[in-house]
PDB file of C-alpha atoms in Angstrom:
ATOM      1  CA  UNK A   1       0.000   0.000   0.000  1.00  0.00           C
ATOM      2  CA  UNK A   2       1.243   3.414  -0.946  1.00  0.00           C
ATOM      3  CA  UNK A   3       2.618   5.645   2.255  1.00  0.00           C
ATOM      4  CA  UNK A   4       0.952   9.303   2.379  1.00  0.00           C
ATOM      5  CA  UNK A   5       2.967  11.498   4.593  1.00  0.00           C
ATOM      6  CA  UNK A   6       0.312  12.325   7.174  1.00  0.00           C
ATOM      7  CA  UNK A   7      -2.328   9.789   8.712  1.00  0.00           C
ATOM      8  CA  UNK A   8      -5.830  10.991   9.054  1.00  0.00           C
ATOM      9  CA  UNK A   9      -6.982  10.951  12.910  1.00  0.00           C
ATOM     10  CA  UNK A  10      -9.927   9.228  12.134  1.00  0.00           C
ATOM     11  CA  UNK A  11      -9.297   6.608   9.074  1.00  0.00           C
ATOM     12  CA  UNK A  12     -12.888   5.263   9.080  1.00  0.00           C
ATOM     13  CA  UNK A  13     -14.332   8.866   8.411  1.00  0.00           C
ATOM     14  CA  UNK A  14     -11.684   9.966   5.541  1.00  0.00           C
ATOM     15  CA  UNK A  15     -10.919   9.070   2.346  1.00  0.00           C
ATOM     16  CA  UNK A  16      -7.731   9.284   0.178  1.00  0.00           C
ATOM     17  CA  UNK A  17      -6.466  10.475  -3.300  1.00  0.00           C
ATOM     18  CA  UNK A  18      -3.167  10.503  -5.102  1.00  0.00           C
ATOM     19  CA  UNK A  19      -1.188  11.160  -7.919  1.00  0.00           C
ATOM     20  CA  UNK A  20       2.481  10.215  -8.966  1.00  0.00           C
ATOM     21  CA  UNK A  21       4.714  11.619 -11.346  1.00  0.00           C
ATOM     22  CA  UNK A  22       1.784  14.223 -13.046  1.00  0.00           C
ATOM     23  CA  UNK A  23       3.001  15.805 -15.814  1.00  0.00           C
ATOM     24  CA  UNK A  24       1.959  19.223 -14.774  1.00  0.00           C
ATOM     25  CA  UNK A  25       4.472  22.041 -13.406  1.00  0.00           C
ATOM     26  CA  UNK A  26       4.905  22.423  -9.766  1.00  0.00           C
ATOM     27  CA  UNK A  27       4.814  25.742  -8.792  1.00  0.00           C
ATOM     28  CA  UNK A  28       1.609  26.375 -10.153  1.00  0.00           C
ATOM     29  CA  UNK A  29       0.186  22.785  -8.577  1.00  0.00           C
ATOM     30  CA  UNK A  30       1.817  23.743  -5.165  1.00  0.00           C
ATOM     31  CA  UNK A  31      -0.155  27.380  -5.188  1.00  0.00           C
ATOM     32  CA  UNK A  32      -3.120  26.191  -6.202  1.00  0.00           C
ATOM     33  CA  UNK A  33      -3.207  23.036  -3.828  1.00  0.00           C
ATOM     34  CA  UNK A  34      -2.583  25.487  -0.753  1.00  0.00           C
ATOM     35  CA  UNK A  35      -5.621  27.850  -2.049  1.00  0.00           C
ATOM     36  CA  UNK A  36      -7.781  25.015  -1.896  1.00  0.00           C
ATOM     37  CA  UNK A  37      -6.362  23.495   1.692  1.00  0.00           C
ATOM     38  CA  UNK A  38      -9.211  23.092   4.499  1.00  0.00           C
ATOM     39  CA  UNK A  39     -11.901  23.943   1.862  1.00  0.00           C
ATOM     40  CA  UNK A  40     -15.408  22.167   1.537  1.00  0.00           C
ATOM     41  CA  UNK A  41     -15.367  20.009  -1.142  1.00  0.00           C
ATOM     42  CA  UNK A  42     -18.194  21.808  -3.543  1.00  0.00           C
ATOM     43  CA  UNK A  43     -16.057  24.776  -2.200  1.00  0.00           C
ATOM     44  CA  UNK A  44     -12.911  23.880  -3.756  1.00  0.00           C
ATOM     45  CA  UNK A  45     -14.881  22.247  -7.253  1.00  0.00           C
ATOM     46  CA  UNK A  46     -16.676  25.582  -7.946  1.00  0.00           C
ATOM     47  CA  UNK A  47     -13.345  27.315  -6.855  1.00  0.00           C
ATOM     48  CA  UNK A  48     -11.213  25.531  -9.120  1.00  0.00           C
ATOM     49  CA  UNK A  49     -13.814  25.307 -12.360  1.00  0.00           C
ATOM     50  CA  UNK A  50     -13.719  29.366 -11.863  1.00  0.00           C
ATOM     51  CA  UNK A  51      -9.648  29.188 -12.008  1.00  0.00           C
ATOM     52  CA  UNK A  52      -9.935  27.645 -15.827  1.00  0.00           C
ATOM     53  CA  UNK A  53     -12.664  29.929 -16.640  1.00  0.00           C
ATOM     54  CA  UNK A  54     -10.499  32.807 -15.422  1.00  0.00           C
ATOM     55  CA  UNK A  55     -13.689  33.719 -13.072  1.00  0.00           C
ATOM     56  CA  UNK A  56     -11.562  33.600  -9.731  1.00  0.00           C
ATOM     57  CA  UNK A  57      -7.783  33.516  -9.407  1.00  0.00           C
ATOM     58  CA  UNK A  58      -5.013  31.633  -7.285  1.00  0.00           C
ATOM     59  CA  UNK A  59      -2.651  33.304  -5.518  1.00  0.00           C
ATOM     60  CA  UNK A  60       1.229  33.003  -5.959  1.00  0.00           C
ATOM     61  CA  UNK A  61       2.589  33.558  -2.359  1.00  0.00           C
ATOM     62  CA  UNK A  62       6.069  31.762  -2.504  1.00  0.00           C
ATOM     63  CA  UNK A  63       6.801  31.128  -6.278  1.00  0.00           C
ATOM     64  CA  UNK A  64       5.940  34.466  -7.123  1.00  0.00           C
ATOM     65  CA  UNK A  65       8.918  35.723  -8.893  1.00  0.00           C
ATOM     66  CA  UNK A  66       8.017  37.924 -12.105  1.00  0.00           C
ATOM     67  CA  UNK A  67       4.101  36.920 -11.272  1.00  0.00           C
ATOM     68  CA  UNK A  68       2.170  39.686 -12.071  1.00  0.00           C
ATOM     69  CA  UNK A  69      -0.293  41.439 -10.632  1.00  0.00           C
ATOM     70  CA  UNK A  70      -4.123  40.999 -10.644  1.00  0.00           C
ATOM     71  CA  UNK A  71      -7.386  42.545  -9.132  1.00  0.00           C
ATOM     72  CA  UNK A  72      -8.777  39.487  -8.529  1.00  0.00           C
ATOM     73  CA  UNK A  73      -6.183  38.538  -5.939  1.00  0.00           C
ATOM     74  CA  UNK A  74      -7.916  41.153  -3.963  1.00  0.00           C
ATOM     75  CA  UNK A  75      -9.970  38.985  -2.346  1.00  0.00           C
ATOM     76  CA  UNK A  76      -7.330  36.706  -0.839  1.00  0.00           C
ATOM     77  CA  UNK A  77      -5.347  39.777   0.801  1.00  0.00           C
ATOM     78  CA  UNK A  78      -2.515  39.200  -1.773  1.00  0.00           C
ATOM     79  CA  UNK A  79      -1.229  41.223  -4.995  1.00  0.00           C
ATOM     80  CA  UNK A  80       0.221  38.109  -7.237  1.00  0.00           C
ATOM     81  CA  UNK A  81      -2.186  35.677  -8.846  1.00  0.00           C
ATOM     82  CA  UNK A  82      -2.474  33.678 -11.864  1.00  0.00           C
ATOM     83  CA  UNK A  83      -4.942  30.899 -13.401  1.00  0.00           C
ATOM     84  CA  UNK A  84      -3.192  27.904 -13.850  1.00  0.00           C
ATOM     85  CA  UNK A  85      -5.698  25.397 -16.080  1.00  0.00           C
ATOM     86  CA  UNK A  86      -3.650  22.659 -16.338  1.00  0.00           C
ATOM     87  CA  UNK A  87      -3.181  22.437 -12.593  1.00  0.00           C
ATOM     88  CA  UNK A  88      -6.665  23.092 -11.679  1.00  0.00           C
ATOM     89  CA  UNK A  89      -7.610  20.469 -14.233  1.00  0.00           C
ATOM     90  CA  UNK A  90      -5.726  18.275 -12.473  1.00  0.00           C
ATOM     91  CA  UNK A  91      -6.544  18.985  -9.048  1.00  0.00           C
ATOM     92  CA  UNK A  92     -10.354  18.507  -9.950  1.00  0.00           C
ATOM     93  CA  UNK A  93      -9.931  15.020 -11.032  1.00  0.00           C
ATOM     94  CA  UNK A  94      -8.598  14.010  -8.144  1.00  0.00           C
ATOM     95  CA  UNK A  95     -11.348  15.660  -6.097  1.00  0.00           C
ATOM     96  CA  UNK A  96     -13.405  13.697  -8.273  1.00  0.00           C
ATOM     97  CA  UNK A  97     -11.335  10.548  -7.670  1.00  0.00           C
ATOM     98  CA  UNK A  98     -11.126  11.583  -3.907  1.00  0.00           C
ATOM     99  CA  UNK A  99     -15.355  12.102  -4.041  1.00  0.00           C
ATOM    100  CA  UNK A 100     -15.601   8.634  -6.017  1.00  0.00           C
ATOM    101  CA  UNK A 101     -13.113   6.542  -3.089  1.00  0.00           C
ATOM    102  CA  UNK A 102     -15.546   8.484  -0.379  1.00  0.00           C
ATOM    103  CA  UNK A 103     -19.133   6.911  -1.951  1.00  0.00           C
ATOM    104  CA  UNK A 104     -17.427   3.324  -1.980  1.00  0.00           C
ATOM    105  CA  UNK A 105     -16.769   3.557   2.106  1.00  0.00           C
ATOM    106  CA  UNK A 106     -20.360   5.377   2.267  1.00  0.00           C
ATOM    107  CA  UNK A 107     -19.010   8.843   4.011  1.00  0.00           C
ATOM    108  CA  UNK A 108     -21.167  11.931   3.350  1.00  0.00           C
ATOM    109  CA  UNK A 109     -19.811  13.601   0.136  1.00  0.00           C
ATOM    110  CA  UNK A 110     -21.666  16.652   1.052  1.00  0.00           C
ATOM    111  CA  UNK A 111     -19.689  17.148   4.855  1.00  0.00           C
ATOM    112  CA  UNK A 112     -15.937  16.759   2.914  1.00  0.00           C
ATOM    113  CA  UNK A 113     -13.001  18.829   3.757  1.00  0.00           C
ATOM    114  CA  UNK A 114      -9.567  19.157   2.615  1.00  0.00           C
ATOM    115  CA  UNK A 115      -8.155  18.098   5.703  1.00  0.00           C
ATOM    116  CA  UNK A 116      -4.211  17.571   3.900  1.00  0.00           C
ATOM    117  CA  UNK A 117      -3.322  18.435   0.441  1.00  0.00           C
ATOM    118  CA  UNK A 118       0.796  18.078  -0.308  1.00  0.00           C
ATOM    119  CA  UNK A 119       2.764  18.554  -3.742  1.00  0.00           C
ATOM    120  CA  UNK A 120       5.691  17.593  -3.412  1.00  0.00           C
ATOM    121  CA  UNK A 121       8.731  17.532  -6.244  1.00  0.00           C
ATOM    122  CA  UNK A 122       8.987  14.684  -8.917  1.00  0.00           C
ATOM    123  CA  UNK A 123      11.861  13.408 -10.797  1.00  0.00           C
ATOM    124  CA  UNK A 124      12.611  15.814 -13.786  1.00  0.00           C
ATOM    125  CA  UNK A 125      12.302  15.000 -17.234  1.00  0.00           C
ATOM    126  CA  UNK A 126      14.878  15.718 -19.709  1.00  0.00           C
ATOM    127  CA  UNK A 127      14.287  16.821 -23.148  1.00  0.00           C
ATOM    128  CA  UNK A 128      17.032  19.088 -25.047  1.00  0.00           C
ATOM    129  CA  UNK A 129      16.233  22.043 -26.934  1.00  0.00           C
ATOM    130  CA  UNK A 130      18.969  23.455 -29.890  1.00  0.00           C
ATOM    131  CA  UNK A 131      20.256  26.527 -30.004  1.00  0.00           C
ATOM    132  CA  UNK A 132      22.941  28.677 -32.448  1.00  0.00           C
ATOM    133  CA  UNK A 133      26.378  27.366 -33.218  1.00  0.00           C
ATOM    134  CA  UNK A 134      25.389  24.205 -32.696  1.00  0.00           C
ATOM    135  CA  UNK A 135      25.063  24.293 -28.967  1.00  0.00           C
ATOM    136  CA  UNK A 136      22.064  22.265 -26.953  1.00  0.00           C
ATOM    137  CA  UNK A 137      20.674  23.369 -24.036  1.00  0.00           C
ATOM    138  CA  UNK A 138      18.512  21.541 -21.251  1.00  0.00           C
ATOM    139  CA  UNK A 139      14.410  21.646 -21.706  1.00  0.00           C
ATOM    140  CA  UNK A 140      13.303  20.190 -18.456  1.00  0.00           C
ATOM    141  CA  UNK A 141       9.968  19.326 -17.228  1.00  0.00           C
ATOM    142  CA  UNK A 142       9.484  19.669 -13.516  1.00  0.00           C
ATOM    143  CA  UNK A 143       6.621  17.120 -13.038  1.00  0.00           C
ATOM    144  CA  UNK A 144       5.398  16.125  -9.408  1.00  0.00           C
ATOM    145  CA  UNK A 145       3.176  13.884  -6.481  1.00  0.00           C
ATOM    146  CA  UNK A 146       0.407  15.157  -5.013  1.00  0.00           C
ATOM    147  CA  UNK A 147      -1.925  13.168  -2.452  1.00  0.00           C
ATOM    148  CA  UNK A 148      -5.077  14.485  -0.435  1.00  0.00           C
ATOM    149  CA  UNK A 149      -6.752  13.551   2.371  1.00  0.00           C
ATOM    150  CA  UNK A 150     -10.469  14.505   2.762  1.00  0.00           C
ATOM    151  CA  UNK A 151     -12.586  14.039   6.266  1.00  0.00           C
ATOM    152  CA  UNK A 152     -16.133  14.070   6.754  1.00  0.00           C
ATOM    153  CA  UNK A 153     -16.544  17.265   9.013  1.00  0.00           C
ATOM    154  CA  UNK A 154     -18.696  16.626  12.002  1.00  0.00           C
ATOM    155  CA  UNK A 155     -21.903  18.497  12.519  1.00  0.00           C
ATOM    156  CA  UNK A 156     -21.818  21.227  15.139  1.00  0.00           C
ATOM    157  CA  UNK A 157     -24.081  20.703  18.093  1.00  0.00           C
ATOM    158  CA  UNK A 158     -25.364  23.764  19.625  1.00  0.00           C
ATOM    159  CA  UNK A 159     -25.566  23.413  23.091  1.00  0.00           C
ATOM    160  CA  UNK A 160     -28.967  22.789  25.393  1.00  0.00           C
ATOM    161  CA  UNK A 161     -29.903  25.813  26.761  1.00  0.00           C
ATOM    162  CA  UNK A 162     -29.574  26.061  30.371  1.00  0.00           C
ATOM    163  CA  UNK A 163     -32.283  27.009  32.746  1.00  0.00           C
ATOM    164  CA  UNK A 164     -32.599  30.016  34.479  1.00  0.00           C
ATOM    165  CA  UNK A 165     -31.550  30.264  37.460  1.00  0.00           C
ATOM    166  CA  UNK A 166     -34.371  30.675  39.586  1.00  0.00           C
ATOM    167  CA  UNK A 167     -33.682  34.049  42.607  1.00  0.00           C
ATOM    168  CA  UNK A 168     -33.456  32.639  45.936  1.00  0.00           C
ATOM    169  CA  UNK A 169     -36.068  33.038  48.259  1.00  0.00           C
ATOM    170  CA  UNK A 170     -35.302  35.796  50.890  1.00  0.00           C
ATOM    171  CA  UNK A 171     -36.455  35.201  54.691  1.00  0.00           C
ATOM    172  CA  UNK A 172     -38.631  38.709  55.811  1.00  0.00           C
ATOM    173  CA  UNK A 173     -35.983  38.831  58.566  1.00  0.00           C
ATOM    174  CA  UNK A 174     -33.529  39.791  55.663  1.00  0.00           C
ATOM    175  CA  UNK A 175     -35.656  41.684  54.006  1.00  0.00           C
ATOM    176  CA  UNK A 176     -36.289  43.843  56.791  1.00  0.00           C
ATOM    177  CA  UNK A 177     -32.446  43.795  57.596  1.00  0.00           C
ATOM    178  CA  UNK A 178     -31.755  45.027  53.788  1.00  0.00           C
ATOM    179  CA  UNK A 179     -34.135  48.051  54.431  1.00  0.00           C
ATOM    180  CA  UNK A 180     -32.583  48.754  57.666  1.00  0.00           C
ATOM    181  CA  UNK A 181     -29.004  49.100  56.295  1.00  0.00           C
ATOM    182  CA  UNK A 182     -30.056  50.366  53.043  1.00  0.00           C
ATOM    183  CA  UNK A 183     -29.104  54.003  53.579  1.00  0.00           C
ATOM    184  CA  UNK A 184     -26.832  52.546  56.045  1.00  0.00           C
ATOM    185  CA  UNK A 185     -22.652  54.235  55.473  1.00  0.00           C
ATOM    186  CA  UNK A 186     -21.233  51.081  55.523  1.00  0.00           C
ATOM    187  CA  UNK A 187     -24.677  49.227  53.245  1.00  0.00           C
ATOM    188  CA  UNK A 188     -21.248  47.451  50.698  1.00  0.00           C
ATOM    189  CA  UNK A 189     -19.842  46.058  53.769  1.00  0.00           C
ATOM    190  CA  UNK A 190     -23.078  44.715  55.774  1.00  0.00           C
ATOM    191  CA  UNK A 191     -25.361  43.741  52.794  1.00  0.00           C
ATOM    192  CA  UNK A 192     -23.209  41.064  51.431  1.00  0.00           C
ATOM    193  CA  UNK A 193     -22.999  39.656  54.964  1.00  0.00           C
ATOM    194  CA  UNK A 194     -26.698  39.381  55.364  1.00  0.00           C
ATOM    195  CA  UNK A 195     -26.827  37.727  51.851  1.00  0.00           C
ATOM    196  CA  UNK A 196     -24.003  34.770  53.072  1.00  0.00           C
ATOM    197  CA  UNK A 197     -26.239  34.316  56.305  1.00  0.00           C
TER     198      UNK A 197
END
């Protein structure tokens, strides 16, 4: 059986999905994976079906050098933001793989979240590319693994309501005491007492 790098905390309630050697660049699967992380699962469907439409757009927070800017970023807090399609393409099949794996154990499809989601770095492919005077240079692909772990969230309970505490019955005898010291100069110190008694 294939080794993910995290176990879920409760097996019988998750499901898994993977991918090996994908032939899709890194960077952009890396960004996009950590925009979807601890998403609902129609969440991060609709999320990434608006990525390849160009409708919404991922953010670039670590590989971000020469990214440009956009205005949908806004919403994320962030200034850098692409669409990758390719990745996003990608990332919804194995959603839909992920979905698929969760029917079979009969989990709720509808209460999934992206508990773990991890890209990392594949073997590189070589291919060589020629250039003037005969030279050849390197044209590398930077493929990579990605696996995902999605858990059926539990429903919140709200809690009973608790009753109201009902006031304590005073004697008279206090009552009349309370009246007493009312106007009383030192009422703070001798009304509490009465109260303990």
């Amino acid at each position: 059986m294939v080794r993910y790098s995290l176990d879920p905390e409760n097996p019988t309630k998750s499901c898994k999905s993977r991918g090996s050697n994908l032939r899709v660049h890194f960077k952009n699967t890396c960004e996009t994976a950590q925009a979807i992380k601890r998403m609902h699962i129609r969440k991060a469907t609709k999320y990434l079906k608006d990525v390849t439409l160009k409708k919404q757009c991922v953010p670039f927070r670590r590989y971000n050098g020469g990214i440009g800017r956009c205005a949908q970023v806004k919403q994320w807090g962030w200034t850098q933001g692409r669409w990758p399609r390719k990745s996003a393409d990608f990332l919804l099949h194995m959603l839909k793989n992920a979905e698929s794996n969760a029917e079979l154990k009969g989990l709720d499809v509808d209460s999934l979240v992206i508990e773990h989601i991890q890209v990392n770095k594949a073997p590189t492919m070589r291919r060589r590319t020629y250039r003037a005077h005969g030279r050849i240079n390197p044209y590398m692909s930077s493929p990579c693994h990605v696996e995902m772990i999605l858990t059926e969230k539990e429903q919140i309970v709200p809690k009973p309501e608790e009753e109201v505490a009902q006031k304590k019955k005073i004697s008279q005898k206090k009552q009349k005491l309370m009246k007493i010291f009312a106007n009383h100069i030192y009422a703070k110190d001798i009304i509490p007492r009465i109260y303990k008694e």
